[in-house]
Each structure stands twice: as C-alpha cells, then as structure tokens.
XYZ file of C-alpha atoms in Angstrom:
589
model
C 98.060 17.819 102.929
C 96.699 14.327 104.686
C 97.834 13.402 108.136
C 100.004 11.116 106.833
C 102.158 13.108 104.241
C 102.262 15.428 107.006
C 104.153 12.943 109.582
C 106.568 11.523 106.945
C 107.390 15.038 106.308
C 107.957 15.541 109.817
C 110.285 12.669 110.076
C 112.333 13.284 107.199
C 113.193 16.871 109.009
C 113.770 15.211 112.036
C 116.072 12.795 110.038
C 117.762 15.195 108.361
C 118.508 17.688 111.197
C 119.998 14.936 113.019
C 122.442 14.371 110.447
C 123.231 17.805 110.043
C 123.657 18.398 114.266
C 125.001 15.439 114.448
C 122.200 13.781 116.776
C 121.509 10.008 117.235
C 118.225 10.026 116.326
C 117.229 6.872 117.717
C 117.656 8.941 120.660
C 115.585 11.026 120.322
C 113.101 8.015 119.451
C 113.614 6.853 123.159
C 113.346 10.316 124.795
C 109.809 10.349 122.687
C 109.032 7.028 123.620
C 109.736 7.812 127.412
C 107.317 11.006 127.294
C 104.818 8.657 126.022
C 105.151 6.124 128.543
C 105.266 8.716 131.301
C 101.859 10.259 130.120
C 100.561 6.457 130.001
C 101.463 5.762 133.669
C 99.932 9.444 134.683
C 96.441 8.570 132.986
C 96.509 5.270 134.514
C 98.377 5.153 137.640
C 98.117 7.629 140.672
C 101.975 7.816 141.536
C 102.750 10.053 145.148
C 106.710 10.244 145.522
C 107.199 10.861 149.664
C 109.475 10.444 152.314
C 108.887 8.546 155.589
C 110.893 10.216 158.826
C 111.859 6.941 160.908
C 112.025 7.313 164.404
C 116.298 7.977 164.395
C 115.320 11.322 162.220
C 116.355 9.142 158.260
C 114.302 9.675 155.605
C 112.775 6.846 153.797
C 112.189 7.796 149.995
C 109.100 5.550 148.874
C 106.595 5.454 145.649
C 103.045 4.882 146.355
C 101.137 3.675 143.663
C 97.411 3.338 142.994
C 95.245 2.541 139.923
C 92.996 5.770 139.223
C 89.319 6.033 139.991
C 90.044 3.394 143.041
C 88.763 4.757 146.146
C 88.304 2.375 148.596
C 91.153 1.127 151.189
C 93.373 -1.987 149.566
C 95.720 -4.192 150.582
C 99.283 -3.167 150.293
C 101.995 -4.517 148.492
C 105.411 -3.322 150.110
C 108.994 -3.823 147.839
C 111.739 -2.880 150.965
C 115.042 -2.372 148.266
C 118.462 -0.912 148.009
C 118.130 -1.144 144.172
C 116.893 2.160 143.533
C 116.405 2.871 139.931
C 114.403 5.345 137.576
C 114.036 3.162 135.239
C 111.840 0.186 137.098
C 108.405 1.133 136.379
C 107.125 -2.515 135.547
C 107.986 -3.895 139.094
C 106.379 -0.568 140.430
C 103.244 -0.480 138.873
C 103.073 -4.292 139.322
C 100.940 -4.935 142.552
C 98.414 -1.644 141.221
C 97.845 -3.939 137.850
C 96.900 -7.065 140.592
C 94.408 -5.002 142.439
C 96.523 -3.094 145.147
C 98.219 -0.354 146.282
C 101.684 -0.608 145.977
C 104.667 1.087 147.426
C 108.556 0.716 146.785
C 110.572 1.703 149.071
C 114.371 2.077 149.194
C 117.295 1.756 151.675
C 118.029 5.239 153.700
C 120.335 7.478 151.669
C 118.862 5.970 148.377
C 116.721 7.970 145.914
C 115.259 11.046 147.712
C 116.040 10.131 150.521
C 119.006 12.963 152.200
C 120.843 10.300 154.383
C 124.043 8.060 153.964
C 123.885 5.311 152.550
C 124.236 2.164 154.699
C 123.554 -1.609 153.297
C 121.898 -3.722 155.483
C 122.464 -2.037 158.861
C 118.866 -0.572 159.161
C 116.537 -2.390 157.274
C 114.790 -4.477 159.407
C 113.606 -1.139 161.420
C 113.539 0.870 158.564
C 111.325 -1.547 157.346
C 109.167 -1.529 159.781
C 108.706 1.804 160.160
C 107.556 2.256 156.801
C 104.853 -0.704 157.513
C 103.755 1.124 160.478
C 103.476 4.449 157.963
C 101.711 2.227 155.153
C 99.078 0.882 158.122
C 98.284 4.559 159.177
C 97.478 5.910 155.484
C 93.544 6.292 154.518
C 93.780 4.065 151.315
C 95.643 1.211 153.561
C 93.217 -1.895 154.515
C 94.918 -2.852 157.162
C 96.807 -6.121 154.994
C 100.325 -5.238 154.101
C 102.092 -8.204 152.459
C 105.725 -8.300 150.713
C 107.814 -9.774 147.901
C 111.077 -9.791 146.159
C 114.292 -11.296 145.803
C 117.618 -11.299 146.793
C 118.412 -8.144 148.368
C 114.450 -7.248 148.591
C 114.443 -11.294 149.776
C 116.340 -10.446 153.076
C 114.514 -7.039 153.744
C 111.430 -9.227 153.892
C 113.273 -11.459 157.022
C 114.906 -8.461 158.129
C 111.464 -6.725 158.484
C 109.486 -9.612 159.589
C 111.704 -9.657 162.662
C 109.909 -7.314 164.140
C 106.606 -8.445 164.165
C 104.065 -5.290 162.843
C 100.673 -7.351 162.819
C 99.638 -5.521 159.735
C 102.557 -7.459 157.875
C 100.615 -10.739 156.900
C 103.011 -12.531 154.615
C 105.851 -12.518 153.122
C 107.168 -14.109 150.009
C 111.070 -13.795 149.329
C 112.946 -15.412 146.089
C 116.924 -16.321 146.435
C 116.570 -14.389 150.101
C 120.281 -13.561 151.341
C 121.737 -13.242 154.163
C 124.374 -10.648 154.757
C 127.277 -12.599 156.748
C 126.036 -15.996 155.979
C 125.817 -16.519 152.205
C 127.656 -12.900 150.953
C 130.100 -11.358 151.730
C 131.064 -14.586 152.684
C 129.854 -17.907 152.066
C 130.155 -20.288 155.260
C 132.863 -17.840 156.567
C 135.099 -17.585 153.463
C 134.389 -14.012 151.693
C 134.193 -14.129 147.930
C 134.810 -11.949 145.230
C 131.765 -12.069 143.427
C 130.316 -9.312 145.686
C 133.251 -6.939 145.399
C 131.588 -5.269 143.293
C 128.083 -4.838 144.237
C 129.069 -2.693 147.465
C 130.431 -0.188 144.873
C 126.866 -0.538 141.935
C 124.472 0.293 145.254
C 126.267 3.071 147.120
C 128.250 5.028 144.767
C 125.140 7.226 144.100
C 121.957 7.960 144.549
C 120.276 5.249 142.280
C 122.734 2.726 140.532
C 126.182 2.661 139.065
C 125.542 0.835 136.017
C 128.753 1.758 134.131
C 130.720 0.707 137.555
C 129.207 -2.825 137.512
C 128.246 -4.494 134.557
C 132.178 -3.873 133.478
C 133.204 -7.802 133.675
C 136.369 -7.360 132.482
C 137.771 -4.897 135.510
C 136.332 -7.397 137.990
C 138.023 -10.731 136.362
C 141.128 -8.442 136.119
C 140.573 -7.125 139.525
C 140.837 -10.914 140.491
C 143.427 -11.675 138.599
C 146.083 -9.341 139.395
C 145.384 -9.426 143.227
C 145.485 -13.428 142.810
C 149.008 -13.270 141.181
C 150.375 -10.624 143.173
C 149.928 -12.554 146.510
C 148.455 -9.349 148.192
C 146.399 -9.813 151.259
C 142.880 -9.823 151.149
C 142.838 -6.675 152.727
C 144.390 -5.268 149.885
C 141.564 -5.932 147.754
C 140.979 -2.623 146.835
C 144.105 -1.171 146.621
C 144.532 -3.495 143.771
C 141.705 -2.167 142.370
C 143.125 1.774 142.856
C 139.391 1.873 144.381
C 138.621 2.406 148.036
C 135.833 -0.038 148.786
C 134.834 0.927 153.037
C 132.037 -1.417 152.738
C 134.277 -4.221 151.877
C 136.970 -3.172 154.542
C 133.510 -2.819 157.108
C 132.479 -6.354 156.168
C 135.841 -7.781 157.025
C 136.099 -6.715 160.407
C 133.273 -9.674 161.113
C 134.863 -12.687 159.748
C 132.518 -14.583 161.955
C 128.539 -14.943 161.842
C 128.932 -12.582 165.031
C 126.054 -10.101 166.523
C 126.686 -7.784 163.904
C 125.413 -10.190 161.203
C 122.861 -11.543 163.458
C 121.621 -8.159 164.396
C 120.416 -7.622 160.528
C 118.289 -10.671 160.440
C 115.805 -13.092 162.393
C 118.655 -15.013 164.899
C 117.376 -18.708 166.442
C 114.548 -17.719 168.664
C 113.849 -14.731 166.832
C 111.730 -16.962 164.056
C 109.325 -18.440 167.013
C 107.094 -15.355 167.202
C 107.302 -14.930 163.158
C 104.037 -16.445 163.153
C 102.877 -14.876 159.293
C 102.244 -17.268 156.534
C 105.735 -17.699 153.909
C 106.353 -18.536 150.429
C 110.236 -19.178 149.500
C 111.610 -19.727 146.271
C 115.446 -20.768 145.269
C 116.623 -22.975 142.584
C 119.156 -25.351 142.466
C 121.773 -23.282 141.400
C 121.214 -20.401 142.803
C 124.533 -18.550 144.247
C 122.367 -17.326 147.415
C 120.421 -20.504 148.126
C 122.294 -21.629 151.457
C 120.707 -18.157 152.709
C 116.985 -19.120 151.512
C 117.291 -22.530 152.637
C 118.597 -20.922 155.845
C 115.917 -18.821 156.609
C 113.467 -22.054 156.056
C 115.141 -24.273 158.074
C 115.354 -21.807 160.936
C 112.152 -20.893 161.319
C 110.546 -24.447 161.042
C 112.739 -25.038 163.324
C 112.047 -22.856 166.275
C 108.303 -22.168 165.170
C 107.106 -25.639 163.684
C 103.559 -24.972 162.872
C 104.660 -22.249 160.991
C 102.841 -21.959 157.462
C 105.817 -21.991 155.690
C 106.165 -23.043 152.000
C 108.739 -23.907 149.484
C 109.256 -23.803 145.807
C 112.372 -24.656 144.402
C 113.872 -26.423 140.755
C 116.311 -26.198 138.237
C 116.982 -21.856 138.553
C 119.905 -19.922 139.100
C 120.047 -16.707 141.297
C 117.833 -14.764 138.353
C 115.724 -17.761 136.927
C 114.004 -18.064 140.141
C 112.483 -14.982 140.258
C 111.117 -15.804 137.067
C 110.014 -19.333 136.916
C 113.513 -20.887 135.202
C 115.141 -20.772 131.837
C 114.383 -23.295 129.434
C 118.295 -24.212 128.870
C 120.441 -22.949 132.108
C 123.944 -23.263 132.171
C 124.157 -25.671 128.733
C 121.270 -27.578 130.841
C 117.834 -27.963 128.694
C 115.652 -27.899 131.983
C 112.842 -30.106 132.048
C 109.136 -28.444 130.419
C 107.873 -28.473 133.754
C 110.291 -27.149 135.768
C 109.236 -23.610 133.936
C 106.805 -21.453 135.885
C 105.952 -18.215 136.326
C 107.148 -17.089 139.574
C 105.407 -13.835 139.423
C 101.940 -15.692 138.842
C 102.642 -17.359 141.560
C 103.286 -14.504 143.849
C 100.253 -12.431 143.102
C 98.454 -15.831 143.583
C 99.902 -16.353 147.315
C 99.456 -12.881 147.567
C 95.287 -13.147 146.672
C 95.328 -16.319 148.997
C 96.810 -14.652 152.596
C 95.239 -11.080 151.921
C 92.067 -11.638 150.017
C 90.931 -15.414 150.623
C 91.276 -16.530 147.404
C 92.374 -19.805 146.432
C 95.946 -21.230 147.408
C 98.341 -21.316 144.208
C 97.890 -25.148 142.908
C 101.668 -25.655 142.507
C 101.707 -25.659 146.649
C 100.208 -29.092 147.797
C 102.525 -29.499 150.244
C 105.155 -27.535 152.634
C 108.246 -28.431 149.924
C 107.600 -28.559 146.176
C 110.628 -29.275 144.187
C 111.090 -30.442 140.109
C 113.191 -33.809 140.104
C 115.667 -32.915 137.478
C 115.504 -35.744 134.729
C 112.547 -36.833 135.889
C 110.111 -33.745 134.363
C 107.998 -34.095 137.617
C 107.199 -32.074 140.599
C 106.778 -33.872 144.213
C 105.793 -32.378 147.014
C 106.570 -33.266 150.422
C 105.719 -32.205 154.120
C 109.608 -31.480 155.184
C 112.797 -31.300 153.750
C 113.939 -34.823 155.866
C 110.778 -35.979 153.192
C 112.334 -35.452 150.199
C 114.423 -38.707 150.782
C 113.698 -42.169 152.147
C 117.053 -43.093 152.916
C 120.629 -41.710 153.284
C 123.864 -43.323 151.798
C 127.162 -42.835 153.920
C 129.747 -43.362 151.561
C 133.371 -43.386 152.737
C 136.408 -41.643 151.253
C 138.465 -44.409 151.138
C 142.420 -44.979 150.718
C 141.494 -47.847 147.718
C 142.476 -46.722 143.948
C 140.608 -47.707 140.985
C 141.788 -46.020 138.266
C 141.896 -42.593 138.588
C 140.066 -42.187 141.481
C 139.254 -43.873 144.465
C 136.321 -45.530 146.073
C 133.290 -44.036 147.923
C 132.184 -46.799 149.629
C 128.868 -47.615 151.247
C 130.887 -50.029 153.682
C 133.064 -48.057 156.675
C 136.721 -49.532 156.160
C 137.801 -51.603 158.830
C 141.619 -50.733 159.140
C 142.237 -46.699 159.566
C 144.497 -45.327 156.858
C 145.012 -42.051 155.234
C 145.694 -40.325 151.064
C 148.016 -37.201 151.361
C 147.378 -33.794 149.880
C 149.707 -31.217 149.642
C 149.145 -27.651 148.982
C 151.458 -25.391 147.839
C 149.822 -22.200 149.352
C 152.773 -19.406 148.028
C 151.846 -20.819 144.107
C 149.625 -18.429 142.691
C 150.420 -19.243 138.999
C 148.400 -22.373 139.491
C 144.367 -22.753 141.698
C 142.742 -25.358 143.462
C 139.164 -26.815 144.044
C 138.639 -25.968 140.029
C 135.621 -27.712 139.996
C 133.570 -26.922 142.548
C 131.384 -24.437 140.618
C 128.107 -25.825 138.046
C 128.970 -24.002 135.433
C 128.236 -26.089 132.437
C 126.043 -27.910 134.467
C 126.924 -30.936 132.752
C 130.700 -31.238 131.670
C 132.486 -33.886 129.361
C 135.929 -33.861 131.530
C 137.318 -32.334 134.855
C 140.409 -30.959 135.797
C 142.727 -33.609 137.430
C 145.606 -31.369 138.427
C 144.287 -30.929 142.165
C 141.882 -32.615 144.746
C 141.457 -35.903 145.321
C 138.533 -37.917 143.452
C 135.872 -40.712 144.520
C 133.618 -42.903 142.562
C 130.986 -44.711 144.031
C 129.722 -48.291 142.445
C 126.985 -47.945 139.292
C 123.687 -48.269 141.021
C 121.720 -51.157 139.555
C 118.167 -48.933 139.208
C 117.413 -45.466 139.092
C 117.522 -43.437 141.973
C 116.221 -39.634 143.020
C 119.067 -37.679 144.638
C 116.780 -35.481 146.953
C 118.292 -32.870 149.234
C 121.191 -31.709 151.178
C 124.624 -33.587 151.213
C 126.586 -33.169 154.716
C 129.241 -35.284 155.926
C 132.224 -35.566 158.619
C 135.834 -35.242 157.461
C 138.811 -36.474 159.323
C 142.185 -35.019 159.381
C 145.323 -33.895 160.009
C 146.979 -30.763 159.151
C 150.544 -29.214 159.619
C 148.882 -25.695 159.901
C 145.726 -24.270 162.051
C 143.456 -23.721 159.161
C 142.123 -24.187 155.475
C 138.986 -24.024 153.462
C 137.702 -26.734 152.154
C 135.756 -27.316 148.839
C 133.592 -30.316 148.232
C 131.927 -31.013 144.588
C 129.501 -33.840 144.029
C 128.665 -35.411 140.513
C 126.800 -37.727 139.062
C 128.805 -39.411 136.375
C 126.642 -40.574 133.733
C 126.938 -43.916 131.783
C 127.783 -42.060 129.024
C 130.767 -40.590 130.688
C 128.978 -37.188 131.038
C 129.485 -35.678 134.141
C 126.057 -33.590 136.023
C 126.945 -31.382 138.815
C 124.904 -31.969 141.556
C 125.938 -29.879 144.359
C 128.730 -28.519 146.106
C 130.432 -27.374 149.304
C 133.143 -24.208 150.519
C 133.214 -23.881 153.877
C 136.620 -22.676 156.966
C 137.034 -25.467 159.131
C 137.742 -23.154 161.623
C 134.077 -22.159 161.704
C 132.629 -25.844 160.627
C 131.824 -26.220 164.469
C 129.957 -22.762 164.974
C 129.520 -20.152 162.158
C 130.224 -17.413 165.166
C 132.946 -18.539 166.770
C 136.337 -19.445 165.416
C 138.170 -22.733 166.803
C 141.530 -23.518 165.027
C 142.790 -26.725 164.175
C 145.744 -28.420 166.457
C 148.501 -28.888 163.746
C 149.263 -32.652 163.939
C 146.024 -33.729 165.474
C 143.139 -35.802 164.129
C 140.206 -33.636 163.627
C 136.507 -33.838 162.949
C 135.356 -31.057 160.219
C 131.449 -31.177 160.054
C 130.034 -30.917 156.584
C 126.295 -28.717 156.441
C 124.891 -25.948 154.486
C 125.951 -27.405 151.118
C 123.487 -27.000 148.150
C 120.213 -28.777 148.229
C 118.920 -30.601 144.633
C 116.729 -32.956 143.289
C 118.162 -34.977 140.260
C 116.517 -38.996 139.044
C 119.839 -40.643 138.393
C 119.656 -43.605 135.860
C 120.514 -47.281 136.197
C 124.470 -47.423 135.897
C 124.885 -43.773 136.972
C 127.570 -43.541 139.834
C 128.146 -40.797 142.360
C 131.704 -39.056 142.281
C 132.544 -36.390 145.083
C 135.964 -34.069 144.812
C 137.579 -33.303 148.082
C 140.028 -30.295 147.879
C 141.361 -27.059 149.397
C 140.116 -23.867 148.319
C 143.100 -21.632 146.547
C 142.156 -19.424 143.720
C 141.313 -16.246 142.090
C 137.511 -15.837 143.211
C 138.124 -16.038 147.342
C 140.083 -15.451 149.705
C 143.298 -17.752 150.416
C 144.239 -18.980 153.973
C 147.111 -19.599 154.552
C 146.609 -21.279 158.047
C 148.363 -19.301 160.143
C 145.564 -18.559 162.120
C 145.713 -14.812 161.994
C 143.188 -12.679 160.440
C 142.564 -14.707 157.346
C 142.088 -10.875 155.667
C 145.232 -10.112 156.739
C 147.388 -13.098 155.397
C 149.647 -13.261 152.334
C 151.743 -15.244 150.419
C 154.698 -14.932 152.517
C 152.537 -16.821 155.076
C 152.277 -19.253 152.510
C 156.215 -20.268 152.243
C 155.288 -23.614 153.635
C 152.893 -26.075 152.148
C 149.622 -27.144 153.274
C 149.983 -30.880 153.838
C 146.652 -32.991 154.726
C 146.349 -36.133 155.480
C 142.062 -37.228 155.067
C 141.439 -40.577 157.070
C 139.250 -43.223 155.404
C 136.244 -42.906 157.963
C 135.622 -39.879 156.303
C 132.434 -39.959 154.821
C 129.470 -37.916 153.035
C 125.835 -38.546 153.547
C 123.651 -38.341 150.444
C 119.910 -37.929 150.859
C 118.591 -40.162 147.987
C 115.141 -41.741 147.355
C 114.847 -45.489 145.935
C-alpha cells in the first residue's frame, strides 16, 4: 500500500471518527497544525522562557529568543508589553529573523509572572530593570534598542526615562500616554477604553471573549447615557466592577500620578538616544505621539528625533496604512511598510547601516490628495503661513462666516444646551469616521464657512485657536471639528478638537470658569494633518459642546465631573461665543 493510499486512508478514519464522536475536525486540523509550527520554531529558534526579579521583589516574565547555531553576542531587540498572549509568535520571533536576539517582555502580574497586575504604574522601572538584566546576559552586545506601538509605544518613553546607556534607540508607533490621550483625552475620560482595563487584567494573558464583544460596550454606553447615571456609575451599569476605571478617576487632572508614568518637561533633556515616531492622521492616540515629540524637541533640541506620519489610523500605522481607510482610498504612496522601516532604523542606530531613505528630514508626512511625501526640519515647517479666521456673528446661509478679517464691533451667537436631555447628543460630528461625508448633522453646534480659496492650498499641521465666552455655569467641554468642504459639496474631515475648559489653561490644574464673565479658552493639542485642498475648496469648522454617549457629560457644576448627573443638569447650558474668537490654521501656499 503506497504512501499515499495510506494517508487518505488515514484521513477518512479521522473523518469518520469525528462524525461518530462528534468532533470538529477542523479542530483537530489546527491542534495538528500548531504541533507543527511549534516543532518549526524549536528547530529554528532557541526560545528560554524566564523571569527577571526587579529590585521591589516582582517578577518580570520575558521570552528570549535567538536563531540557532548563533553564538556570538547581538544586539537586542526589547518589546516592554501588557499584551501578553500565547498566540504572538510572529512579533516574537521577529527581531531573531532580522539578525538579533530578541526578548518580549510583559507587564508584572502578566504571563508567568506571580504578581498583580498593575497597568502602567511600574513600567518605566520595570523596564529598566529588565534592560539592565538584558545588558548583563553573555549573548547581549551591549546595544539594546526597542519598538512597538501603542501600549508597547509608551513603555518605550516610560523606559527611556530612565536613562540605561545600553538603551540606544527607541522607535514607538501611536505611543500613548496614560492621563493625557486615554483614559482621558485633554481631561475628558472616554468610553472607548472602558473596556480595555477589563481585556488586559482579567487574567493572565488576554480576555478575548470580554473585549471584542461590541455590542455589550455600545449597550454599555447606551443605557448609562439614557439613564443619566454619573460617570462614576459606569460600571455598575455594566453589573461589572471595573477598579482600574474607578483608580483612573481619582486623577481627573494631568497630576504627578500621570506624570510619574512618563518622561515630564525636563525629564526629555537628558533623553539624549536617537527616536523614530510614527502616527497617522487619524489615529485615536496621536495627541500622545505628537506629545512625546514635541516635548522632547522641546527641552532637548538637538535631539535626533524623527517623524513619520500619513493617512493611518491607530492600527494602519503600525503597518504602513490601508489602501482605503475609513471610505478614504489613501493615496499609493502613502502605503509603507512600517515594519521595514523599523528593522531599517533599527540596522542604522545599532549596526551602522544605512539610514531608512523615507527619513530625509526630522518630519516626513504624505500630503493627502497630493500622493507626495515632504519632509521638513520641524513641525512650525510644515506650513509657511497661518490663517486666523474668526467665528463671526454674520449668517450666510446655513452657516456663518470664518473670516480672515477680525470684526470690528464685538458681538456674540447664543448656544444653549440642554444638559438633563439624554434622548438627544451633541458635537455629532466631531469624529472622521467616513472620512469624507456627503451631509452633517445640523441639529446642534454652530457652523462656519470660510471663502473658496482661489488656488490650491496644503493644510499642514496643527489647528489651535482662542475662544471667547460666557457661560451661566463653571464648566463644559468643548468639541471643535474642522472640514474641508469640497466643490463638489463633499465634505473631508480634517481634524478635530475635545478638550475641559477648565483644564485649557494647564492640563494639571483645574481653574473654573466665572459664570457671567468673558473668558479666554485656549485651543492646542488638536489633531495634526496634511491634506492639498483644491481651488474653490473652503474651510468649515463646527463649534459645539460635548454631550453624548461615548464621554463623560459635565454638567458645570464644578464638582467632580465623575461625580455629576443629570439632576445637575436641570438647568441649561447657555453660551454666548464672541466674534474675536478665532482658529489658526497652519496652511502652505
């Protein structure tokens, strides 16, 4: 009997007794095929699980991984992660396949490791204690470099913090920044992360079946929306404790405990190692990437500090884009291959090879609608001018006009708010998704229309602005959307703004508003872009309050934002925005 006969034989039992037991048998198919690819990696791959003591007595479970029949010392590859998963082996055996050794590493309490698990908290020493393990290890060269995103993004900062001069680079995608950009975002929390505290610490690895379960999360919203619970209540909604959540909202402000987890104003001087950040233009976490950027040029100048950024949400970028995003066909060469580009950084800083070509200057950003990269020496660079364009009190149509000219006589438009309404939401528009959009909802927020410009222009950067007004309460949240609104009639989000005026002045430290005085509300940390408008284009920006299902509501009282609910609501929010109000668009002519 050939070979052959013999196998079909063999898998018409195996059919068969699966039917009669009852078995999937394409299980079985994966249980074979994961045998198979476990024997692969052991013939190719040297894998060592340990665990790293820190200092405090934790344990730090970690993977070291090595290509068999290498001998000599390497340079390291570190991944620093709370994602802990069994199933991850192409990101693990990644840096081995590019010629290193390369270790993953996750959070205390995760994996092997004994301990509780805590987000955030000790990462930055934990970090660096397992760099200072990695340094001391036979096979190490001395060159320890890191990558990742999001999560593994901030461990990156949070370990670079700290200085270990065996760390020589680091290169974090979509970075965050716990207290800046999630939980909150510019001091309003935000439901999209409700979750998450419950996927990374409800076990040992990840809870899967918890998280990717969209329907208890927009019902989660939903029915703590309509019920006019406070945000405290959050969980009890839910019929889930969440402690992390309740943890995170005892820090409503960017105070030490935030700054604690991550590189803090001076702190980036003496981060003197070479960086490579990438974010796209719609990614959820970019304020925190662009954060970390702007911060360290800031306080260390010189500072070899690179930027890639285009047309990628929160996952694209840590591939290199998706050739439609959000409804959006991306231009061709916005699409990379951000993991190329890594390993090429990577050969650059820790074994002198050539510097990836994409990188021929500090910033290098894709003008959307343009199918072009430019690359400039500083984000200021992107633009040669900025347009102020005021919110003024004039109607045409049904909007009014953003104005390059600062009105002359002071006037006001009124907004009212009914905060206790939570059959209706506000600030509708503020979030890209489709990118571009045939028609916006009118019901709320107050629109402006600039005049057609009369040649094409880049939009290049970071909006900001200065809002005046006058409230009847001590605080709201503001969102601002800006547009381009095509000559077609098609509508291209741009960018957009959500941000407490309480905080507007300092992210730390919470000033209320004087009910019935003029105030000045500083516009920053809005999303940066790069978009070639076309002749006849015009620019249309949406000023509103932030009341809906996917944040928290304030209800101005100035209490504990967490802590309000829609009985504080019982009377309206009523605004009134002053016409030297304006919003200052980076744009290149």
């Amino acid at each position: 009997m050939n070979r052959i006969r013999c196998m079909a034989l063999l898998c018409l039992f195996l059919t068969n007794y699966c039917r009669a037991q009852k078995v999937d048998y394409h299980k079985i198919n994966a249980i074979d095929s994961a045998t198979i690819a476990r024997q692969d990696r052991d013939r190719r791959y040297n894998i060592q699980n340990v665990l790293i003591k820190t200092k405090d007595g934790a344990s730090i479970a970690a993977i070291v991984v090595r290509l068999r029949g290498v001998t000599a010392p390497q340079p390291v590859i570190l991944q620093y992660t709370i994602y802990a998963d069994s199933t991850a082996w192409k990101s693990i055996l990644e840096p081995a396949v590019h010629g290193y050794t390369g270790v993953i590493a996750y959070t205390r309490g995760k994996g092997l490791s004994p301990d509780q698990i805590v987000p955030y908290e000790h990462d930055g020493k934990d970090a660096n204690e397992v760099i200072d393990w990695i340094s001391k290890q036979s096979w190490c060269n001395g060159k320890i470099g890191m990558y990742g995103g999001s999560y593994n993004g901030f461990t990156q900062w949070a370990a670079a913090k700290y200085h270990h001069p065996a760390l020589k680079t680091i290169v974090p995608y979509v970075a965050a920044i716990p207290g800046l950009g999630l939980p909150m975002e510019n001091n309003v929390f935000i439901n999209a992360n409700y979750g998450w505290f419950l996927y990374v610490t409800n076990n040992k690895y990840l809870d899967n079946e918890v998280y990717y379960n969209p329907r208890r999360w927009r019902s989660i919203n939903d029915r703590w929306y309509t019920s006019g619970a406070a945000y405290n209540k959050l969980d009890s909604v839910d019929g889930t404790p969440n402690p992390w959540l309740q943890h995170s909202l005892k820090h409503p402000g960017f105070d030490k405990y935030w700054q604690a987890q991550v590189p803090y104003q001076k702190d980036f001087a003496n981060i003197n190692i070479p960086v490579l950040t990438v974010t796209g233009y719609y990614d959820d976490g970019q304020i925190s990437a662009l954060h970390y950027l702007q911060e360290h040029l800031k306080y260390n100048p010189k500072a070899e500090h690179y930027l890639i950024i285009g047309p990628y949400d929160h996952f694209g970028a840590q591939r290199g884009g998706y050739p439609v995003l959000r409804d959006y066909a991306v231009d061709s060469v916005a699409l990379i291959n951000t993991r190329d580009i890594t390993f090429q950084w990577l050969d650059y800083i820790l074994k002198g090879a050539k510097k990836p070509v994409i990188l021929q200057d500090r910033v290098n950003f894709e003008v959307m609608g343009a199918n072009k990269w430019e690359h400039v020496a500083s984000i200021s660079k992107m633009a040669n001018t900025t347009l102020n364009l005021y919110l003024t009190d004039k109607k045409e149509g049904d909007h009014y006009l953003l104005s390059d000219k600062k009105p002359g006589t002071q006037a006001a438009l009124n907004q009212e708010v009914n905060l206790a309404d939570h059959q209706t939401s506000n600030n509708n528009n503020y979030y890209p998704y489709p990118i571009i959009k045939k028609e916006l909802d009118h019901s709320t927020g107050l629109f402006f229309m600039s005049r057609p410009f009369d040649k094409p222009v880049e939009v290049n950067g970071m909006f900001a602005g200065s809002l005046k007004a006058m409230i009847n309460k001590k605080d709201m949240d503001i969102g601002v959307s800006l547009y381009e609104a095509m000559p077609n009639g098609d509508l291209f989000d741009l960018s957009y703004f959500l941000g407490r005026a309480s905080y507007a002045h300092d992210m730390s430290v919470r000033k209320l508003l004087q009910p019935g005085k003029i105030e000045t509300i500083p516009l920053h940390r809005s999303r940066m872009v790069s978009r070639q408008l076309s002749k006849g284009s015009r620019l249309l920006v949406i000023l509103d309050i932030n009341k809906n299902s996917f944040a928290q509501v304030n209800y101005g009282t100035g209490k504990d934002v967490s802590s309000e609910n829609i009985s504080d609501g019982k009377i309206p929010l009523r605004i009134k925005w002053y016409n030297d109000s304006f919003i200052s668009v980076p744009v290149k002519e």
